[in-house]
XYZ file of C-alpha atoms in Angstrom:
752
model
C 16.328 -54.071 -62.118
C 14.444 -56.993 -61.389
C 16.968 -57.667 -58.556
C 16.653 -53.744 -57.351
C 12.580 -54.209 -57.303
C 12.682 -57.503 -55.647
C 15.540 -55.372 -52.683
C 12.721 -53.107 -52.344
C 9.768 -55.019 -51.813
C 11.363 -57.048 -49.790
C 12.742 -54.303 -47.045
C 9.110 -52.719 -47.550
C 7.765 -55.586 -46.004
C 10.537 -56.216 -43.230
C 10.033 -53.073 -42.198
C 5.327 -53.685 -41.630
C 6.690 -57.055 -40.046
C 8.108 -54.760 -37.492
C 6.027 -53.246 -36.862
C 3.145 -55.118 -36.576
C 5.425 -57.027 -33.934
C 5.984 -53.975 -31.948
C 1.969 -53.558 -31.489
C 1.609 -56.860 -30.516
C 3.783 -56.327 -27.614
C 1.623 -53.087 -26.798
C -1.035 -54.815 -26.957
C -0.321 -57.274 -24.276
C 1.256 -54.680 -21.785
C -2.315 -53.798 -21.681
C -4.697 -56.975 -20.657
C -7.900 -56.176 -19.302
C -9.434 -56.731 -16.095
C -12.505 -59.530 -15.857
C -15.347 -58.157 -14.936
C -15.286 -60.013 -12.151
C -12.517 -59.638 -10.628
C -12.393 -56.337 -8.222
C -9.618 -53.924 -8.906
C -7.127 -53.793 -5.486
C -6.904 -49.754 -5.302
C -4.227 -47.941 -6.632
C -2.455 -45.198 -4.652
C -2.590 -42.006 -6.317
C 0.244 -40.644 -8.098
C 1.499 -37.809 -6.308
C 1.115 -34.794 -8.702
C 4.146 -32.074 -8.734
C 3.375 -28.380 -6.971
C 2.331 -25.839 -9.555
C 5.216 -23.634 -10.720
C 5.317 -20.146 -10.213
C 5.407 -18.155 -13.749
C 8.796 -17.414 -13.495
C 10.580 -20.613 -13.466
C 10.722 -23.473 -16.231
C 7.844 -26.335 -15.029
C 9.632 -29.867 -15.097
C 7.974 -33.429 -15.787
C 9.761 -35.141 -13.256
C 9.416 -34.652 -9.973
C 12.988 -34.293 -7.785
C 13.889 -37.769 -5.385
C 12.714 -36.725 -2.135
C 14.664 -35.284 0.285
C 13.738 -37.631 3.047
C 14.983 -41.031 4.066
C 12.645 -43.870 2.410
C 11.220 -44.560 6.276
C 10.798 -41.259 7.110
C 9.130 -39.843 3.622
C 6.979 -42.892 3.915
C 5.872 -42.625 6.958
C 5.576 -39.017 8.318
C 5.929 -36.850 4.536
C 2.878 -34.852 4.353
C 0.482 -34.795 1.477
C 0.681 -32.862 -2.122
C -1.536 -30.466 -2.855
C -4.665 -31.882 -4.150
C -3.837 -35.650 -3.245
C -7.140 -36.718 -1.438
C -8.998 -35.864 -4.308
C -9.024 -37.260 -8.328
C -8.487 -34.958 -10.967
C -12.532 -35.320 -11.629
C -13.167 -34.057 -8.125
C -10.513 -31.391 -8.648
C -12.195 -29.802 -12.072
C -16.262 -29.607 -10.074
C -14.513 -28.119 -7.107
C -13.057 -25.465 -9.276
C -15.666 -25.585 -12.163
C -18.479 -24.820 -9.511
C -16.728 -22.043 -7.880
C -15.708 -20.685 -11.052
C -18.514 -20.831 -13.250
C -17.404 -17.769 -14.781
C -13.629 -18.899 -15.627
C -13.077 -16.012 -18.168
C -14.579 -13.114 -16.514
C -12.728 -10.095 -17.342
C -13.981 -6.285 -16.691
C -15.448 -6.184 -20.142
C -17.606 -9.064 -19.765
C -19.022 -9.550 -15.975
C -18.826 -6.002 -14.851
C -21.849 -3.203 -15.590
C -19.580 -0.307 -15.764
C -23.170 2.062 -16.709
C -23.871 1.576 -12.867
C -20.773 3.712 -12.277
C -21.979 6.689 -13.713
C -22.247 8.847 -10.251
C -18.422 8.166 -9.894
C -17.133 5.499 -8.644
C -19.287 4.518 -4.950
C -18.487 1.933 -2.884
C -21.863 0.121 -0.882
C -21.728 -1.899 1.792
C -25.010 -3.842 2.862
C -26.991 -3.216 5.738
C -26.318 -6.922 8.244
C -29.292 -8.800 8.445
C -30.932 -10.175 11.099
C -28.322 -12.983 12.302
C -25.327 -11.672 10.765
C -22.122 -11.684 13.111
C -19.065 -10.168 11.564
C -15.644 -11.508 12.410
C -13.606 -9.045 14.477
C -11.335 -8.858 10.955
C -13.781 -8.619 8.755
C -15.243 -5.398 10.758
C -12.202 -3.945 10.176
C -12.419 -4.671 6.371
C -16.214 -3.043 6.589
C -15.029 0.265 8.827
C -12.165 0.838 6.438
C -14.838 1.034 3.164
C -16.925 2.999 5.383
C -14.136 5.720 6.307
C -13.046 6.012 3.037
C -13.902 8.567 0.665
C -15.228 5.790 -1.793
C -17.722 4.986 0.202
C -21.969 5.782 -0.416
C -24.743 5.291 1.758
C -27.433 5.090 -1.438
C -26.925 1.600 -3.160
C -28.303 3.600 -6.008
C -25.377 5.452 -6.763
C -23.060 2.464 -6.204
C -20.562 1.328 -8.461
C -19.440 -1.472 -6.224
C -20.803 -3.597 -4.051
C -19.766 -5.118 -0.417
C -21.291 -8.013 1.243
C -22.054 -7.333 4.860
C -21.885 -11.676 5.026
C -18.794 -12.315 6.542
C -16.956 -13.991 3.810
C -13.497 -14.457 5.019
C -13.297 -17.981 6.611
C -14.424 -20.303 4.731
C -13.325 -23.419 6.449
C -15.996 -25.724 7.781
C -14.036 -26.086 11.023
C -13.450 -23.078 12.112
C -15.766 -21.476 14.054
C -15.896 -18.712 11.970
C -17.943 -20.486 9.012
C -20.839 -18.372 8.688
C -23.358 -21.165 7.557
C -25.973 -20.563 4.509
C -24.127 -17.874 2.904
C -25.432 -19.027 -0.661
C -28.563 -18.286 0.032
C -28.089 -15.123 2.078
C -26.277 -13.834 -0.505
C -28.955 -14.849 -3.411
C -31.792 -13.128 -1.623
C -30.109 -9.717 -1.828
C -31.858 -7.381 -4.261
C -28.873 -6.115 -6.328
C -26.848 -9.329 -6.005
C -27.189 -9.954 -10.067
C -24.696 -13.457 -9.679
C -22.077 -11.292 -8.308
C -22.099 -7.942 -11.073
C -20.224 -5.459 -9.361
C -19.522 -6.909 -6.468
C -16.049 -7.718 -4.011
C -15.869 -10.725 -2.011
C -13.478 -10.790 0.515
C -11.646 -14.107 1.636
C -8.711 -15.357 3.518
C -9.258 -19.267 4.135
C -11.000 -21.422 1.550
C -11.215 -25.156 1.661
C -10.616 -27.278 4.692
C -9.120 -30.351 6.119
C -7.280 -32.308 4.605
C -7.052 -31.369 0.719
C -7.529 -27.245 1.098
C -9.225 -27.099 -1.818
C -10.282 -23.263 -3.183
C -13.751 -24.198 -2.506
C -16.022 -21.552 -0.602
C -19.437 -23.136 0.247
C -21.185 -21.017 -1.846
C -20.887 -20.047 -5.761
C -19.568 -16.782 -6.433
C -20.925 -16.342 -10.261
C -19.589 -13.202 -11.778
C -18.001 -11.221 -8.127
C -14.510 -10.677 -8.362
C -12.764 -12.077 -5.377
C -10.048 -10.610 -3.149
C -8.241 -13.585 -2.473
C -5.026 -14.207 0.292
C -3.423 -17.603 -0.943
C -4.721 -16.891 -4.571
C -3.683 -19.603 -6.989
C -2.467 -18.829 -10.184
C -4.786 -21.790 -11.965
C -7.598 -20.446 -10.760
C -7.077 -16.617 -10.864
C -9.147 -14.649 -12.953
C -6.850 -11.709 -13.538
C -7.313 -7.996 -13.796
C -10.287 -9.116 -12.264
C -9.942 -10.923 -8.666
C -7.440 -9.382 -7.124
C -4.729 -11.172 -4.451
C -4.516 -9.939 -1.163
C -2.180 -10.627 1.341
C -3.057 -13.469 4.248
C -3.163 -11.486 7.465
C -3.987 -12.012 11.838
C -7.041 -11.073 13.379
C -4.180 -8.623 15.130
C -3.791 -6.754 12.352
C -4.253 -2.725 13.210
C -6.758 -1.391 11.208
C -5.178 2.074 10.766
C -1.221 3.692 11.145
C -0.135 -0.057 11.724
C 3.076 -0.855 12.839
C 6.226 1.134 11.569
C 8.575 -1.124 9.748
C 11.703 -2.140 12.006
C 14.079 0.086 9.500
C 13.944 3.319 7.496
C 14.018 3.332 4.087
C 17.721 5.194 3.991
C 19.621 4.261 7.260
C 19.783 0.344 5.968
C 23.409 -1.527 6.837
C 23.856 -3.881 3.643
C 24.323 -6.578 5.837
C 22.709 -8.837 9.350
C 24.249 -11.320 11.878
C 22.086 -14.343 9.782
C 22.165 -14.638 6.076
C 18.597 -16.409 6.296
C 16.106 -17.446 8.457
C 12.659 -19.176 9.070
C 11.171 -20.224 12.506
C 7.746 -21.950 11.744
C 5.418 -25.603 11.652
C 6.137 -28.425 10.104
C 3.328 -30.915 9.443
C 4.001 -34.063 9.927
C 0.029 -35.345 8.639
C -2.352 -34.057 5.730
C -1.791 -31.045 2.754
C 1.646 -29.091 3.314
C 4.549 -28.462 1.440
C 8.129 -30.760 1.450
C 9.482 -28.064 1.524
C 9.519 -27.686 5.753
C 10.495 -30.981 5.915
C 13.550 -30.875 4.233
C 14.704 -26.808 5.324
C 16.880 -28.799 7.904
C 18.768 -30.126 5.417
C 20.760 -26.592 4.788
C 20.301 -25.558 8.408
C 23.699 -24.563 9.642
C 22.729 -23.156 13.202
C 25.180 -20.625 11.826
C 24.235 -18.086 9.091
C 21.705 -19.819 8.043
C 18.721 -21.021 10.100
C 15.455 -22.651 9.890
C 13.806 -24.240 12.594
C 10.568 -26.387 12.633
C 9.028 -27.769 15.302
C 6.455 -30.985 15.336
C 4.847 -29.549 18.463
C 1.422 -28.388 17.135
C -2.568 -29.834 16.864
C -3.866 -31.737 19.527
C -2.224 -35.351 17.898
C 0.892 -33.990 17.137
C 2.443 -36.707 19.664
C 0.520 -39.442 17.213
C 2.501 -38.892 14.474
C 5.939 -37.501 15.830
C 9.096 -38.954 14.155
C 12.595 -39.506 14.843
C 13.713 -35.572 13.843
C 10.831 -34.233 16.094
C 12.733 -33.993 19.561
C 15.804 -32.257 18.296
C 13.651 -29.960 15.968
C 11.495 -28.616 19.148
C 14.570 -28.708 21.440
C 16.254 -26.063 18.874
C 13.480 -24.424 18.031
C 13.180 -23.364 21.100
C 16.340 -21.586 21.547
C 15.868 -18.672 19.311
C 13.871 -15.609 19.450
C 11.748 -15.278 16.762
C 11.739 -11.714 16.254
C 15.354 -11.885 16.730
C 15.981 -13.462 13.666
C 13.582 -11.017 12.092
C 15.298 -7.970 12.523
C 19.341 -9.327 12.202
C 18.259 -11.455 8.821
C 18.975 -10.350 5.405
C 16.632 -12.757 3.757
C 13.392 -14.790 5.533
C 12.287 -17.842 3.960
C 8.154 -18.062 3.155
C 7.518 -21.788 2.506
C 3.785 -22.642 1.821
C 1.893 -23.895 4.077
C -1.509 -25.268 4.599
C -2.426 -23.194 1.731
C -0.450 -20.598 -0.411
C 0.093 -17.747 1.388
C 1.635 -17.047 4.718
C 2.296 -15.061 7.229
C 5.795 -14.783 7.284
C 5.398 -13.702 3.800
C 4.060 -9.575 5.943
C 6.065 -10.393 9.129
C 9.491 -10.575 6.578
C 8.167 -7.497 4.743
C 7.926 -4.800 7.832
C 11.377 -6.114 9.249
C 12.950 -5.036 6.131
C 13.917 -8.713 5.668
C 13.925 -9.686 1.804
C 11.273 -12.732 1.419
C 12.383 -15.781 -0.074
C 9.178 -16.896 -1.766
C 8.917 -20.987 -2.114
C 5.147 -21.583 -2.781
C 4.663 -22.721 -6.464
C 1.416 -21.272 -8.142
C 1.153 -18.260 -5.961
C -0.334 -15.030 -7.124
C 1.591 -12.930 -5.266
C -0.379 -10.021 -3.447
C -1.257 -6.951 -5.907
C 0.543 -8.338 -7.909
C -1.514 -6.266 -10.847
C 0.525 -3.033 -10.055
C 3.285 -4.098 -7.652
C 6.775 -5.736 -9.278
C 8.329 -7.794 -6.760
C 10.978 -8.137 -8.207
C 11.807 -5.480 -6.797
C 11.440 -6.497 -2.661
C 11.540 -10.376 -2.569
C 12.974 -13.434 -4.217
C 10.517 -16.173 -5.877
C 12.110 -19.560 -5.484
C 10.814 -23.000 -6.829
C 9.917 -25.602 -4.163
C 11.282 -28.041 -5.765
C 14.976 -26.633 -6.171
C 15.311 -25.588 -2.631
C 18.620 -27.382 -2.171
C 19.837 -25.860 -5.188
C 18.481 -22.880 -5.498
C 18.161 -20.964 -2.030
C 21.816 -21.352 -1.236
C 23.486 -20.294 -3.913
C 20.555 -17.219 -4.898
C 21.555 -15.701 -1.456
C 24.646 -16.310 -1.138
C 26.220 -14.954 -4.618
C 23.502 -11.579 -4.445
C 25.836 -8.443 -3.881
C 25.293 -6.264 -1.076
C 24.081 -3.292 -2.705
C 21.472 -5.641 -4.653
C 20.834 -6.658 -1.149
C 20.441 -3.073 0.266
C 17.709 -2.143 -3.101
C 15.798 -4.982 -2.109
C 15.627 -4.141 1.550
C 14.257 -0.565 1.379
C 11.379 -1.855 -1.110
C 10.126 -4.035 1.205
C 9.999 -0.746 3.741
C 8.615 1.059 1.206
C 6.116 -1.491 0.253
C 5.390 -2.368 4.101
C 4.240 0.915 4.983
C 2.308 1.588 1.654
C 0.426 -1.152 1.018
C 0.073 -3.233 3.648
C 0.763 -2.136 7.240
C -2.759 -1.864 8.088
C -6.170 -3.561 7.249
C -6.855 0.593 5.239
C -4.365 0.328 3.167
C -5.019 -3.520 2.346
C -8.583 -2.307 1.707
C -7.664 1.134 -0.015
C -5.513 -0.568 -1.950
C -7.768 -2.601 -3.347
C -10.575 -0.107 -4.235
C -7.932 1.913 -5.872
C -7.104 -1.228 -8.088
C -10.470 -1.358 -9.074
C -11.416 1.957 -9.403
C -8.389 2.167 -11.456
C -9.784 -0.546 -14.121
C -13.378 1.292 -13.879
C -12.252 4.816 -14.960
C -10.059 3.037 -17.255
C -6.244 5.295 -15.439
C -3.434 4.541 -16.634
C -1.262 4.525 -13.115
C 2.580 3.430 -13.961
C 4.147 1.382 -12.602
C 6.519 3.696 -11.203
C 3.949 5.173 -9.197
C 2.823 2.344 -7.423
C 6.297 0.995 -6.862
C 8.305 4.539 -5.901
C 7.824 6.341 -3.003
C 5.740 7.576 -1.356
C 3.105 4.675 -3.307
C 0.137 4.176 -5.133
C -2.396 5.436 -2.554
C -1.088 8.980 -2.660
C -0.385 9.702 -6.540
C -3.612 9.778 -7.774
C -4.405 9.527 -11.218
C -7.478 11.438 -11.457
C -4.659 14.432 -11.248
C -2.514 13.690 -14.358
C -0.911 10.215 -15.701
C 2.655 11.922 -16.328
C 4.593 11.096 -12.993
C 6.579 14.437 -13.787
C 3.140 16.580 -12.576
C 3.628 14.768 -8.714
C 6.471 16.748 -6.514
C 7.804 13.165 -5.436
C 9.793 11.350 -9.051
C 12.110 14.469 -10.052
C 14.706 12.709 -8.453
C 14.197 9.233 -10.393
C 12.874 11.353 -13.678
C 16.341 12.418 -15.929
C 15.839 16.300 -16.730
C 12.990 16.866 -15.151
C 12.481 19.815 -12.355
C 9.923 21.932 -10.844
C 8.885 24.730 -12.915
C 11.055 27.609 -12.472
C 8.280 30.329 -11.228
C 5.664 30.026 -8.321
C 2.028 31.552 -8.041
C 1.160 33.541 -4.836
C -2.437 32.986 -3.297
C -3.129 34.876 -0.932
C -6.325 34.161 1.268
C -8.523 37.211 2.262
C -11.410 36.782 4.608
C -11.670 40.671 5.231
C -12.417 43.429 2.681
C -10.089 46.216 1.587
C -9.700 48.760 3.799
C -7.249 50.970 1.789
C -4.140 51.438 -0.621
C -1.704 51.086 2.823
C -3.158 48.120 3.814
C -0.807 44.958 4.905
C -2.285 42.978 2.227
C -1.626 45.706 -0.871
C 1.979 46.376 0.434
C 2.313 41.782 0.808
C 1.207 41.908 -3.024
C 3.383 44.548 -4.087
C 6.316 42.971 -2.377
C 5.685 39.500 -4.315
C 5.347 41.212 -6.819
C 8.432 42.021 -6.784
C 9.952 38.603 -6.851
C 11.654 37.448 -10.049
C 10.150 34.296 -9.805
C 6.738 35.488 -9.193
C 4.193 34.296 -12.580
C 1.511 35.632 -11.128
C -0.553 36.600 -8.405
C -3.688 34.972 -7.919
C -6.148 36.654 -4.603
C -9.043 34.018 -3.215
C -11.840 36.601 -2.076
C -14.059 34.701 -0.056
C -15.341 37.616 2.469
C -18.783 38.286 3.182
C -18.646 41.804 0.931
C -18.838 42.880 -2.345
C -15.375 42.145 -4.125
C -13.838 45.318 -5.092
C -13.789 47.054 -8.249
C -10.029 46.540 -10.454
C -8.638 50.084 -10.139
C -9.148 49.330 -6.010
C -6.260 46.896 -6.346
C -2.659 47.490 -6.662
C -0.966 47.776 -10.754
C 1.592 44.847 -10.763
C 4.183 44.011 -13.126
C 2.672 40.328 -13.151
C -0.586 39.165 -13.582
C -3.408 40.051 -10.549
C -6.071 37.730 -10.530
C -9.125 38.116 -8.090
C -11.598 34.567 -7.718
C -13.756 34.419 -5.268
C -13.846 31.045 -3.659
C -17.054 28.672 -4.494
C -17.488 28.369 -0.869
C -16.863 30.517 2.163
C -15.057 28.132 3.507
C -11.473 27.334 5.455
C -11.301 24.278 3.124
C -11.515 26.499 -0.033
C -8.270 28.354 -0.069
C -6.686 24.539 -0.690
C -9.148 23.828 -3.741
C -7.075 22.985 -6.902
C -7.976 26.818 -9.034
C -6.960 25.938 -13.201
C -5.789 29.883 -12.773
C -2.589 27.749 -11.107
C -0.174 26.859 -13.567
C 2.970 26.498 -12.257
C 4.002 24.154 -9.793
C 4.721 26.089 -6.602
C 2.653 27.935 -5.010
C 3.582 30.145 -2.203
C 0.330 30.347 0.383
C -0.216 33.669 2.651
C -2.553 34.867 4.564
C -3.696 38.328 3.792
C -2.028 40.095 6.698
C 1.094 37.844 6.688
C 4.608 40.759 6.192
C 7.161 38.935 3.915
C 9.933 41.215 1.818
C 11.182 40.357 -1.658
C 14.019 38.516 -0.813
C 12.352 36.462 2.041
C 10.214 35.594 -0.982
C 12.877 34.961 -3.150
C 14.844 32.581 -0.727
C 12.107 30.378 0.251
C 11.717 29.743 -3.275
C 15.178 28.491 -3.683
C 15.147 26.505 -0.796
C 11.692 25.531 -2.252
C 12.869 24.250 -5.418
C 15.850 21.333 -3.843
C 12.588 19.963 -1.517
C 9.423 20.040 -3.993
C 7.743 17.703 -2.585
C 7.873 19.339 1.146
C 6.462 22.832 2.724
C 9.102 25.553 3.013
C 8.371 28.383 5.028
C 8.384 30.903 7.917
C 5.916 30.538 11.199
C 6.596 27.052 12.722
C 4.819 24.997 15.237
C 5.252 22.349 17.264
C 3.295 18.718 18.575
C 3.990 17.394 21.431
C 2.270 14.046 23.594
C 0.838 15.013 26.476
C 1.185 12.439 29.128
C -1.276 13.680 31.691
C -4.127 14.080 29.671
C -3.103 11.139 27.008
C -3.029 13.389 23.928
C -1.438 15.505 21.555
C -0.723 19.097 22.125
C -0.124 22.060 20.096
C 2.374 24.377 20.980
C 3.435 27.782 19.668
C 6.246 28.618 22.226
C 9.532 29.645 20.109
C 11.781 26.582 20.476
C 14.655 24.941 18.024
C 12.520 21.998 17.798
C 9.328 22.606 14.842
C 7.082 19.903 13.283
C 4.926 22.062 11.148
C 5.307 25.163 8.836
C 2.278 27.092 8.852
C 0.932 28.117 5.266
C 0.174 31.530 6.350
C 3.707 31.583 4.776
C 4.761 28.526 2.853
C 5.849 27.344 -0.308
C 4.564 23.747 -1.622
C 3.343 21.904 -4.595
C 0.033 22.654 -6.306
C -0.186 18.721 -6.071
C -1.435 18.784 -2.743
C -4.226 21.192 -2.975
C -5.727 18.491 -4.880
C -4.654 15.640 -2.496
C -6.432 17.903 0.049
C -10.070 18.313 -2.088
C -9.926 14.753 -3.410
C -8.400 12.520 -0.625
C -9.135 13.739 2.743
C -12.489 12.409 3.908
C -15.804 14.932 3.679
C -16.198 14.584 7.431
C -13.023 16.105 7.963
C -12.880 18.580 5.643
C -16.462 18.972 7.220
C -15.242 20.283 10.865
C -11.918 22.249 9.695
C -15.110 24.650 7.788
C -17.528 24.660 10.964
C -14.475 25.359 13.323
C -12.892 27.759 10.364
C -9.570 27.030 12.321
C -7.199 24.009 11.733
C -7.058 23.790 7.542
C -2.844 25.090 8.124
C -2.196 21.762 11.060
C -4.624 19.143 8.024
C -2.185 20.701 5.603
C 0.981 19.693 7.374
C -0.536 16.032 8.663
C -1.242 15.342 5.014
C 1.972 16.325 3.373
C 4.393 14.595 6.483
C 1.902 11.461 6.066
C 3.114 10.855 2.631
C 6.552 12.253 2.416
C 7.101 10.589 6.403
C 9.224 13.811 6.488
C 9.174 17.537 8.454
C 8.690 20.046 6.505
C 11.286 22.841 6.126
C 11.979 26.038 8.252
C 13.844 29.034 6.504
C 15.897 31.910 8.031
C 14.142 33.196 11.941
C 10.924 35.135 11.014
C 9.824 36.605 14.789
C 8.284 39.555 13.493
C 5.902 36.963 12.141
C 3.915 36.894 15.272
C 4.938 39.728 16.519
C 3.286 41.498 13.453
C 0.133 39.763 13.540
C -0.681 40.541 17.917
C 0.159 43.847 16.983
C -2.228 44.350 13.949
C -4.372 42.897 16.314
C -5.048 45.561 18.777
C -4.492 48.632 16.194
C -8.077 47.226 14.807
C -11.274 46.532 15.893
C -11.443 42.787 15.091
C -9.584 40.454 17.144
C -7.101 38.649 14.926
C -8.068 34.787 15.418
C -4.110 34.221 16.586
C -4.933 36.095 19.897
C -8.339 34.321 20.818
C -8.270 31.402 23.225
C -11.163 29.475 21.811
C -8.637 29.245 18.521
C -5.810 27.561 20.271
C -8.213 25.355 22.095
C -9.966 24.560 19.008
C -6.086 23.833 17.009
C -5.468 21.637 20.141
C -8.974 19.506 19.192
C -7.566 18.908 15.376
C -4.780 17.441 16.128
C -6.042 14.885 17.624
C -8.957 14.121 15.406
C -6.484 14.508 12.369
C -4.274 11.578 13.680
C -7.467 9.268 14.725
C -8.121 9.611 11.616
C -5.265 8.662 10.194
C -5.031 6.159 12.592
C -0.636 7.778 13.557
C 0.765 10.708 13.963
C 2.722 11.907 10.885
C 4.719 15.070 11.948
C 8.117 14.314 12.256
C 10.605 17.315 15.251
C 13.036 18.880 12.752
C 15.699 20.977 14.449
C 16.992 22.341 10.601
C 16.488 25.579 9.908
C 18.265 26.983 6.143
C 19.139 30.496 6.414
C 21.103 32.450 3.598
C 24.670 32.080 3.071
C 26.711 34.703 5.265
C 23.376 35.528 7.691
C 24.208 36.786 10.434
C 28.043 36.473 9.439
C 29.804 39.981 10.674
C 30.998 41.019 7.077
C 30.034 43.577 4.611
C 26.504 43.639 4.268
C 27.314 44.508 0.217
C 28.866 40.684 0.187
C 25.709 39.176 1.261
C 22.979 38.181 -2.046
C 19.962 38.716 0.586
C 20.640 41.500 2.371
C 16.678 42.902 3.476
C 16.373 39.562 5.223
C 18.486 40.792 8.343
C 17.373 43.973 8.788
C 13.806 42.914 9.520
């Protein structure tokens, strides 16, 4: 028993002696430096780039790709290598003193009682906005959100140009801090939105803006995920000064007509940085460049002193660089590498989207543009800068053709919906903020499916099934099986044999008609109920809120069906024609489907768009005097089209049907659908105008001249011509065939 106790005591003592020995070794490894002897400067230890969220972080850097000599002499510095951690924290704290800002804590919702109005400050003395910032301000001022009354504003935008905060740039604006603090409604930035494309300067390119943003929201390019305030700031793409204000460059491919493979697998063409901050990735691209299906080109030939810093690869790289045309590479590659440069963002990102080239993003820590609403997994590959050699070749080569096709189609959707112009970038930013302010739940399906979130207004509905665009991707969903006829009346009801009475009776006989709504915008008093014909379906007569042309497309609550049959009071349609057109519309609920067709053309002698009513095999508009469309377009027409355009339409009492065609074609990027030849439509109108004392507006030459003007006004508003020509006409089966009339379903159509 005593032996066991002695053994235990010896073991414990030995353990304590061993621990004491290890402690002594540790103490000897950290000798204190004498105070009188200066400590030599220690080279800063490179810190690894911040990893993007989808990838696991490793505390150990991979071995450098370059040879030892080249790495030491020419490798660009890693982010923040010129600043200490304390300096970086100081810069970050100076800019983001309200790091924890969220909408609930740093936004005053009480200012938005009058709606989501956006106020742009008037320029102060000495303010000179760059061309790019002027585009941003113009996009806001021309949007439906703009207000000139600061007391009714929910959001404020500075007139001071804050886009380029690089102190070495000619666009850098001095004394921004003083200018914004003197604004009467600044209030430490609350309810303010600040746009920025470039922050920091050489050599470190930190996120220093040179002034305190306070509680203002940042719409920032090259946003760092570490400093980004989720659901408060907004990450926007880096775009050049040549990016168009409206319309935008068309995508290089179409959504549905894309071959699944291209000549090249992966391409890149850009600068290679030899000094200062930049990405090591660009210095390592030559390792996977094969000159065959992977073409990754860099050049050292940039900057004033590039020859002073050139390395042994520069001449060879420059020679190879000049052999390839960049646009040719973009248009013929499946994947485009988007590595970070001086900052996290790159122009290559938007260039790849436009070219239907899948972006392969190597920029650790970059908060991707509009990541709050866009699902980038459907359109891009997000990699890790440190795993260039391991990841990029294997991922791109292992991807199936069906997946490549799906990704490329999504790049076209996103480019066209959100990135093709400055106006779309700005409107997307404002829409996201409006959703936060008004607590709208706009699902990612609306943002990431055709036609995009800008055309799917959440104020109308949060249910995708209520829109005309998503039936194909919503299982079991389809438009309602009935329609509402909306008849626009501007003339008094004269007798029971007037054309509008015959029209009401014919439409009411349709088995698909749920109700008939007469919109009374005539200056005469509303006739009593007994003056209207009796029908088997409900007949409702409502007076327009205003006696204006645009009121015919107001979203009246009485309309409960998805389909709307829009009719002029002098339209002549049979029940068979109504039934057949509705059957066709059910297959194309996102388009206008109807009878009277018109077309547009480019007048090269006058350099303007023209309007024609000539009967040809080509058309681009179906007039709403006899056409089906989805009721959502009433809401979009009323709430999306700027008030200045609607005012112009009301002033002329003309062109509302052309405007609806412009709107629907801009949303769908497809032409309307004409059903069954209907020459009698025009001939009947002309005949009626000669028999009545009142000349029909269709026979008025001024009416036609106004429509020519409208074509150009509407195209300037959108920034492009949305109308699409078509030669398709849908007729009933056996239409005009030499067979018995008894074998045809829509027999009356051929008798007209």
